Short mmCIF file of C-alpha atoms in Angstrom, two decimals:
data_model
loop_
_atom_site.label_atom_id
_atom_site.label_comp_id
_atom_site.label_asym_id
_atom_site.label_seq_id
_atom_site.Cartn_x
_atom_site.Cartn_y
_atom_site.Cartn_z
CA MET A 300 -3.86 24.63 -1.71
CA ASN A 301 -4.59 23.39 1.66
CA ALA A 302 -1.12 22.34 3.30
CA GLY A 303 -2.34 19.72 6.28
CA PRO A 304 -2.57 15.84 4.66
CA LEU A 305 -5.21 14.17 3.12
CA VAL A 306 -4.67 11.16 4.37
CA GLU A 307 -4.20 10.59 8.19
CA VAL A 308 -3.33 7.36 9.40
CA ARG A 309 -3.80 7.66 13.41
CA GLY A 310 -2.50 4.35 15.88
CA LEU A 311 -4.17 1.63 12.82
CA SER A 312 -4.47 -1.93 14.61
CA LYS A 313 -5.38 -5.50 13.09
CA TYR A 314 -5.34 -8.54 15.44
CA PHE A 315 -7.25 -11.59 14.15
CA PRO A 316 -8.56 -13.81 17.21
CA ILE A 317 -6.82 -17.58 17.42
CA HIS A 318 -9.38 -19.88 18.46
CA GLY A 319 -8.43 -23.17 20.28
CA GLY A 320 -9.48 -26.16 22.29
CA LEU A 321 -13.20 -28.23 22.45
CA PHE A 322 -15.06 -25.38 22.49
CA ARG A 323 -12.71 -22.79 20.13
CA ARG A 324 -12.86 -20.41 22.21
CA VAL A 325 -9.66 -17.07 21.58
CA VAL A 326 -7.04 -18.32 22.77
CA ALA A 327 -4.31 -15.83 21.33
CA GLU A 328 -4.86 -12.56 19.16
CA LEU A 329 -2.57 -12.29 16.19
CA LYS A 330 -1.29 -8.82 15.65
CA ALA A 331 -1.18 -8.38 11.54
CA VAL A 332 -0.95 -4.58 11.80
CA ASP A 333 -0.03 -3.11 14.99
CA ASP A 334 -0.11 0.66 16.32
CA VAL A 335 0.90 2.11 13.06
CA SER A 336 0.36 5.87 11.84
CA PHE A 337 1.49 8.34 8.79
CA VAL A 338 0.31 11.22 6.76
CA ILE A 339 -0.19 11.18 2.71
CA HIS A 340 -0.23 14.82 1.75
CA ALA A 341 -2.44 15.45 -1.73
CA GLY A 342 -0.27 14.86 -4.88
CA ARG A 343 2.22 12.48 -3.05
CA THR A 344 3.25 9.49 -2.82
CA PHE A 345 3.95 7.46 0.16
CA GLY A 346 5.94 3.74 -0.52
CA LEU A 347 5.05 1.48 1.95
CA VAL A 348 7.51 -1.50 2.37
CA GLY A 349 8.07 -4.70 3.65
CA GLU A 350 8.93 -8.42 4.00
CA SER A 351 6.01 -10.71 2.91
CA GLY A 352 3.84 -11.14 5.95
CA CYS A 353 4.96 -7.84 7.23
CA GLY A 354 1.04 -6.57 7.56
CA LYS A 355 1.12 -4.03 4.50
CA SER A 356 -1.59 -5.69 2.49
CA THR A 357 -3.41 -5.86 5.43
CA LEU A 358 -3.25 -2.15 6.01
CA GLY A 359 -3.60 -0.84 2.62
CA ARG A 360 -7.35 -2.63 3.03
CA MET A 361 -7.81 -1.51 5.74
CA LEU A 362 -7.43 2.19 4.39
CA LEU A 363 -9.84 1.03 1.94
CA ARG A 364 -12.55 -0.38 4.18
CA LEU A 365 -12.38 -3.95 2.79
CA GLN A 366 -10.97 -4.81 6.42
CA GLU A 367 -12.43 -3.35 9.84
CA PRO A 368 -9.68 -2.56 12.07
CA THR A 369 -9.05 -3.47 15.59
CA ALA A 370 -8.00 0.03 16.79
CA GLY A 371 -7.42 3.44 14.39
CA GLN A 372 -8.37 5.86 12.54
CA VAL A 373 -8.06 6.98 8.81
CA LEU A 374 -9.03 9.95 8.54
CA PHE A 375 -9.74 11.29 4.74
CA ALA A 376 -9.73 15.20 4.18
CA GLY A 377 -10.78 15.14 7.95
CA GLU A 378 -13.06 12.73 7.87
CA ASP A 379 -12.74 9.35 10.12
CA LEU A 380 -13.79 6.60 7.81
CA THR A 381 -13.92 4.16 10.27
CA ARG A 382 -16.83 5.30 11.99
CA LEU A 383 -18.73 5.35 8.67
CA ASN A 384 -21.45 2.96 7.66
CA ARG A 385 -21.41 1.47 4.34
CA TYR A 386 -23.94 3.67 2.90
CA GLN A 387 -22.23 6.43 4.05
CA MET A 388 -18.99 5.08 2.86
CA LEU A 389 -20.38 4.76 -0.97
CA ALA A 390 -19.77 8.38 -1.47
CA TRP A 391 -16.07 9.04 -0.22
CA ARG A 392 -15.57 5.62 -3.02
CA GLN A 393 -15.39 7.60 -5.59
CA ARG A 394 -12.68 9.22 -3.77
CA ILE A 395 -10.83 6.49 -2.69
CA GLN A 396 -9.50 3.40 -4.88
CA ALA A 397 -7.06 0.84 -5.37
CA VAL A 398 -4.86 -1.25 -8.49
CA PHE A 399 -4.59 -4.66 -6.85
CA GLN A 400 -2.04 -6.80 -7.18
CA ASP A 401 -3.22 -9.53 -9.88
CA PRO A 402 -4.62 -7.81 -12.87
CA TYR A 403 -5.90 -10.76 -13.89
CA GLY A 404 -7.94 -11.98 -10.62
CA SER A 405 -9.29 -8.32 -9.99
CA LEU A 406 -10.73 -8.58 -13.83
CA SER A 407 -14.52 -10.71 -14.20
CA PRO A 408 -13.59 -12.73 -16.83
CA ARG A 409 -17.16 -12.87 -17.79
CA ARG A 410 -16.90 -8.96 -19.25
CA THR A 411 -16.07 -6.96 -21.55
CA VAL A 412 -12.59 -4.45 -20.74
CA GLY A 413 -15.68 -1.58 -21.69
CA GLN A 414 -17.55 -3.28 -19.08
CA THR A 415 -15.25 -3.21 -16.54
CA VAL A 416 -13.65 0.22 -17.43
CA ARG A 417 -17.32 1.70 -16.81
CA GLU A 418 -18.93 -0.10 -13.75
CA PRO A 419 -17.71 2.50 -10.99
CA LEU A 420 -19.29 5.24 -13.48
CA ASP A 421 -22.73 2.71 -13.65
CA LEU A 422 -22.57 2.25 -10.11
CA HIS A 423 -22.34 6.07 -8.72
CA ARG A 424 -24.68 6.90 -11.89
CA VAL A 425 -21.93 9.47 -13.43
CA GLY A 426 -23.23 11.23 -16.89
CA THR A 427 -25.22 9.79 -19.45
CA PRO A 428 -24.75 6.60 -21.11
CA ALA A 429 -23.17 8.41 -24.13
CA GLU A 430 -20.98 10.14 -22.25
CA ARG A 431 -20.14 7.11 -19.85
CA GLN A 432 -18.86 5.57 -23.45
CA GLN A 433 -16.97 8.89 -24.00
CA ARG A 434 -14.99 8.36 -21.06
CA VAL A 435 -13.98 4.75 -21.34
CA ASP A 436 -12.72 5.60 -24.38
CA GLU A 437 -10.76 8.39 -23.02
CA LEU A 438 -9.00 6.23 -20.29
CA LEU A 439 -8.26 3.61 -22.03
CA ALA A 440 -6.48 5.83 -24.40
CA VAL A 441 -4.73 7.39 -21.13
CA VAL A 442 -3.28 3.61 -20.13
CA GLY A 443 -2.50 3.17 -23.85
CA LEU A 444 -5.03 0.95 -25.19
CA SER A 445 -6.97 1.19 -28.20
CA ALA A 446 -10.88 1.67 -28.34
CA GLN A 447 -11.39 -1.30 -29.85
CA ALA A 448 -10.00 -3.29 -26.13
CA ALA A 449 -13.51 -2.00 -25.04
CA HIS A 450 -15.33 -5.18 -27.09
CA ARG A 451 -12.28 -7.73 -26.14
CA TYR A 452 -11.91 -10.05 -22.84
CA PRO A 453 -9.29 -9.70 -19.97
CA HIS A 454 -8.08 -13.14 -21.14
CA GLU A 455 -7.30 -11.35 -25.42
CA PHE A 456 -4.42 -9.40 -22.94
CA SER A 457 -0.90 -10.22 -21.55
CA GLY A 458 -0.18 -9.13 -17.88
CA GLY A 459 1.08 -5.26 -18.45
CA GLN A 460 -2.14 -4.44 -20.54
CA ARG A 461 -4.64 -6.09 -18.12
CA GLN A 462 -2.61 -4.15 -15.45
CA ARG A 463 -3.19 -1.19 -17.50
CA ILE A 464 -6.95 -2.07 -17.29
CA GLY A 465 -7.06 -1.96 -13.86
CA ILE A 466 -5.71 1.37 -13.38
CA ALA A 467 -8.62 2.58 -15.92
CA ARG A 468 -10.98 1.29 -13.79
CA ALA A 469 -9.37 3.33 -10.99
CA LEU A 470 -9.05 6.32 -12.51
CA ALA A 471 -12.83 6.32 -13.48
CA LEU A 472 -14.44 8.94 -11.19
CA ASN A 473 -11.25 10.81 -10.69
CA PRO A 474 -10.19 9.56 -7.32
CA GLN A 475 -8.26 12.05 -4.57
CA PHE A 476 -6.41 8.82 -3.10
CA LEU A 477 -5.26 5.70 -4.66
CA VAL A 478 -4.17 2.03 -2.85
CA ALA A 479 -1.66 0.53 -5.34
CA ASP A 480 -1.00 -2.91 -2.83
CA GLU A 481 2.01 -4.79 -5.12
CA PRO A 482 0.65 -3.35 -8.99
CA VAL A 483 3.64 -4.68 -10.55
CA SER A 484 4.54 -7.90 -8.52
CA ALA A 485 2.90 -9.83 -11.02
CA LEU A 486 4.29 -8.78 -13.94
CA ASP A 487 7.32 -10.10 -15.90
CA VAL A 488 10.53 -7.86 -15.12
CA SER A 489 10.50 -5.94 -18.83
CA VAL A 490 6.51 -5.12 -17.94
CA GLN A 491 7.24 -3.52 -14.36
CA SER A 492 9.05 -0.31 -15.90
CA GLN A 493 6.21 0.56 -18.59
CA VAL A 494 3.29 0.12 -15.30
CA LEU A 495 5.42 1.72 -13.21
CA ASN A 496 5.81 4.99 -15.05
CA LEU A 497 2.38 5.12 -16.15
CA ILE A 498 1.57 5.12 -12.59
CA VAL A 499 4.04 7.69 -11.25
CA HIS A 500 3.37 9.97 -14.40
CA LEU A 501 -0.68 9.44 -14.17
CA GLN A 502 -0.39 10.46 -10.27
CA ARG A 503 1.91 13.23 -10.64
CA GLU A 504 -0.45 14.92 -13.62
CA ARG A 505 -3.73 14.64 -11.68
CA GLY A 506 -2.63 15.33 -8.35
CA ILE A 507 -3.57 12.02 -6.42
CA ALA A 508 -2.37 11.14 -3.24
CA LEU A 509 -0.63 7.40 -3.51
CA LEU A 510 0.18 4.55 -1.12
CA PHE A 511 2.59 2.13 -2.99
CA ILE A 512 2.57 -1.17 -1.24
CA SER A 513 5.74 -2.78 -2.22
CA HIS A 514 7.65 -5.60 -0.91
CA ASP A 515 10.63 -4.16 -3.01
CA LEU A 516 12.39 -1.50 -1.91
CA ALA A 517 13.92 -1.03 -5.15
CA VAL A 518 10.15 -0.61 -6.42
CA VAL A 519 9.81 2.19 -3.45
CA GLN A 520 12.65 3.60 -4.41
CA HIS A 521 11.10 4.68 -8.13
CA VAL A 522 7.88 5.85 -7.55
CA SER A 523 7.88 7.47 -3.72
CA ASP A 524 7.98 10.85 -1.93
CA ASP A 525 8.28 9.53 1.16
CA ILE A 526 8.79 5.58 2.96
CA GLY A 527 7.97 3.92 5.48
CA VAL A 528 9.07 0.02 6.72
CA MET A 529 6.97 -2.13 8.18
CA TYR A 530 8.06 -5.11 10.71
CA LEU A 531 6.11 -8.06 11.72
CA GLY A 532 3.30 -5.50 11.22
CA ARG A 533 4.63 -2.16 12.88
CA LEU A 534 6.91 0.65 11.20
CA VAL A 535 10.53 0.73 12.22
CA GLU A 536 11.50 3.47 10.21
CA LEU A 537 9.22 6.51 8.16
CA ALA A 538 11.33 9.34 6.53
CA PRO A 539 11.91 11.36 2.94
CA ALA A 540 12.61 8.53 0.67
CA GLY A 541 15.71 10.31 -0.07
CA GLN A 542 16.91 9.67 3.28
CA ILE A 543 15.83 6.61 3.32
CA LEU A 544 18.23 5.93 0.79
CA THR A 545 21.21 7.60 1.30
CA ALA A 546 21.22 7.36 5.42
CA PRO A 547 18.71 4.46 6.80
CA ARG A 548 19.02 4.32 10.80
CA HIS A 549 16.93 1.31 10.96
CA PRO A 550 19.20 -1.89 11.00
CA TYR A 551 16.42 -3.16 9.06
CA THR A 552 16.31 -1.12 6.68
CA GLU A 553 20.04 -1.28 6.19
CA ALA A 554 19.48 -4.36 5.45
CA LEU A 555 17.26 -4.23 2.92
CA LEU A 556 18.69 -1.50 1.55
CA SER A 557 21.79 -3.61 0.95
CA ALA A 558 19.97 -5.99 -0.73
CA VAL A 559 18.95 -3.76 -3.98
CA PRO A 560 21.60 -3.76 -7.00
CA GLN A 561 23.62 -0.91 -7.87
CA LEU A 562 25.20 0.21 -10.91
CA GLY A 563 29.03 1.22 -12.05
CA GLU A 564 31.30 1.83 -9.18
CA ARG A 565 28.45 2.52 -6.39
CA THR A 566 28.11 -0.71 -4.12
CA ARG A 567 27.43 -1.33 -0.85
CA SER A 568 28.17 -4.62 1.57
CA ARG A 569 25.64 -7.36 1.77
CA ILE A 570 24.13 -7.28 4.94
CA VAL A 571 22.76 -11.13 5.39
CA LEU A 572 20.31 -11.10 8.39
CA SER A 573 20.22 -14.99 10.35
CA GLY A 574 17.13 -16.13 11.25
CA GLU A 575 13.40 -16.71 9.98
CA ILE A 576 11.00 -13.71 10.52
CA PRO A 577 9.01 -14.61 14.25
CA SER A 578 5.71 -15.76 14.28
CA PRO A 579 2.93 -12.65 14.65
CA ARG A 580 1.21 -15.04 16.61
CA ASN A 581 3.62 -15.35 19.01
CA PRO A 582 6.74 -12.32 18.55
CA PRO A 583 9.65 -11.72 20.40
CA THR A 584 9.66 -9.42 23.70
CA GLY A 585 10.88 -6.57 23.05
CA CYS A 586 11.98 -4.91 19.78
CA ALA A 587 10.28 -7.66 17.61
CA PHE A 588 14.18 -7.93 15.38
CA HIS A 589 16.16 -7.66 17.87
CA THR A 590 15.99 -12.09 17.04
CA ARG A 591 17.77 -11.18 13.10
CA CYS A 592 19.77 -7.79 14.66
CA PRO A 593 23.45 -7.47 13.73
CA LYS A 594 23.63 -4.66 15.86
CA VAL A 595 21.49 -6.20 19.35
CA MET A 596 22.06 -4.64 22.60
CA ALA A 597 20.30 -6.23 25.75
CA GLU A 598 17.79 -3.36 25.88
CA CYS A 599 16.69 -4.27 22.97
CA ARG A 600 15.41 -8.25 23.86
CA LEU A 601 13.85 -6.23 26.90
CA VAL A 602 12.05 -3.16 25.84
CA ARG A 603 10.28 -2.35 22.88
CA PRO A 604 11.39 0.57 21.03
CA VAL A 605 9.12 3.55 20.21
CA LEU A 606 8.42 4.99 16.85
CA ARG A 607 10.06 8.95 17.97
CA ASN A 608 11.04 11.57 15.45
CA ILE A 609 14.77 11.64 15.44
CA GLY A 610 17.27 15.02 13.86
CA GLU A 611 15.72 17.79 12.67
CA GLU A 612 11.81 18.16 12.51
CA GLY A 613 10.46 16.39 9.29
CA THR A 614 13.54 14.35 8.64
CA GLY A 615 11.75 10.59 9.74
CA ALA A 616 11.09 8.64 12.75
CA VAL A 617 12.47 5.57 13.53
CA ALA A 618 12.04 2.73 16.37
CA CYS A 619 15.29 1.62 17.78
CA HIS A 620 17.28 1.36 20.91
CA LEU A 621 20.95 3.34 18.54
CA TYR A 622 18.30 6.40 18.76
CA PRO A 623 18.11 7.21 22.82
#
């Protein structure tokens, strides 16, 4: 097996221009994603966690080329996807698929479930019509739906069933890389675990590299091999999941982890962050987290920390002045 990463993100940034004045000139930039780098190996899950508005969904859309980056690279199997035109990307899209947050919004109400799942096969002209229909039946069975579901419409299904349909569509072309953007946040708690277990089972069974995006660290820890923590468009900590959960280094990661419910006698002191998340349009100087950090120092207000490796090789990186 190739030891190199399947997906490599290098210095990825997305800035949105802010227009103002009489002639609607660009007066500022909103840095939704700012200089983010990480890797994902085949068969592994990278969990990306952070509060709403931190830029994690924008990052996911850039990896899918649904949004164009302002700067940086997205390497997939060594190919820089950011340099490809729309026609060159068409072939690569067979290998990169997505599961979106709103299962109903991502499904056409005018198409039957069978037409929806078969659409990628039709678009890329995979097999004969009979083989495509057989593939649809197989995919529905894989996600726990009967073949009869192919003749029904999305509104006839529950939220959890609709997300299963979305997963079946994403798997139609046997992708190598899957971006799951808040795939269970719109579902009832009672069905979240079912869908999570399905995603994990299929990902491991098929050896798919997975980017799992969520605002909920309790969900991310259930599925991830490695975890990246985002705050205001930047990664503040990057480490294997076990280390993040047992020995978080960044104060923001500690605060997120303290909010995860614990069973039995294991309890953590809850860290309540004061203040509001700063606007990405006008971020604070120095460390963006210093306005809410319980461990803030004078240096934090002046100098922005760089994400740097700490400890032994491969044990993670942190952007914090607590680790000089």
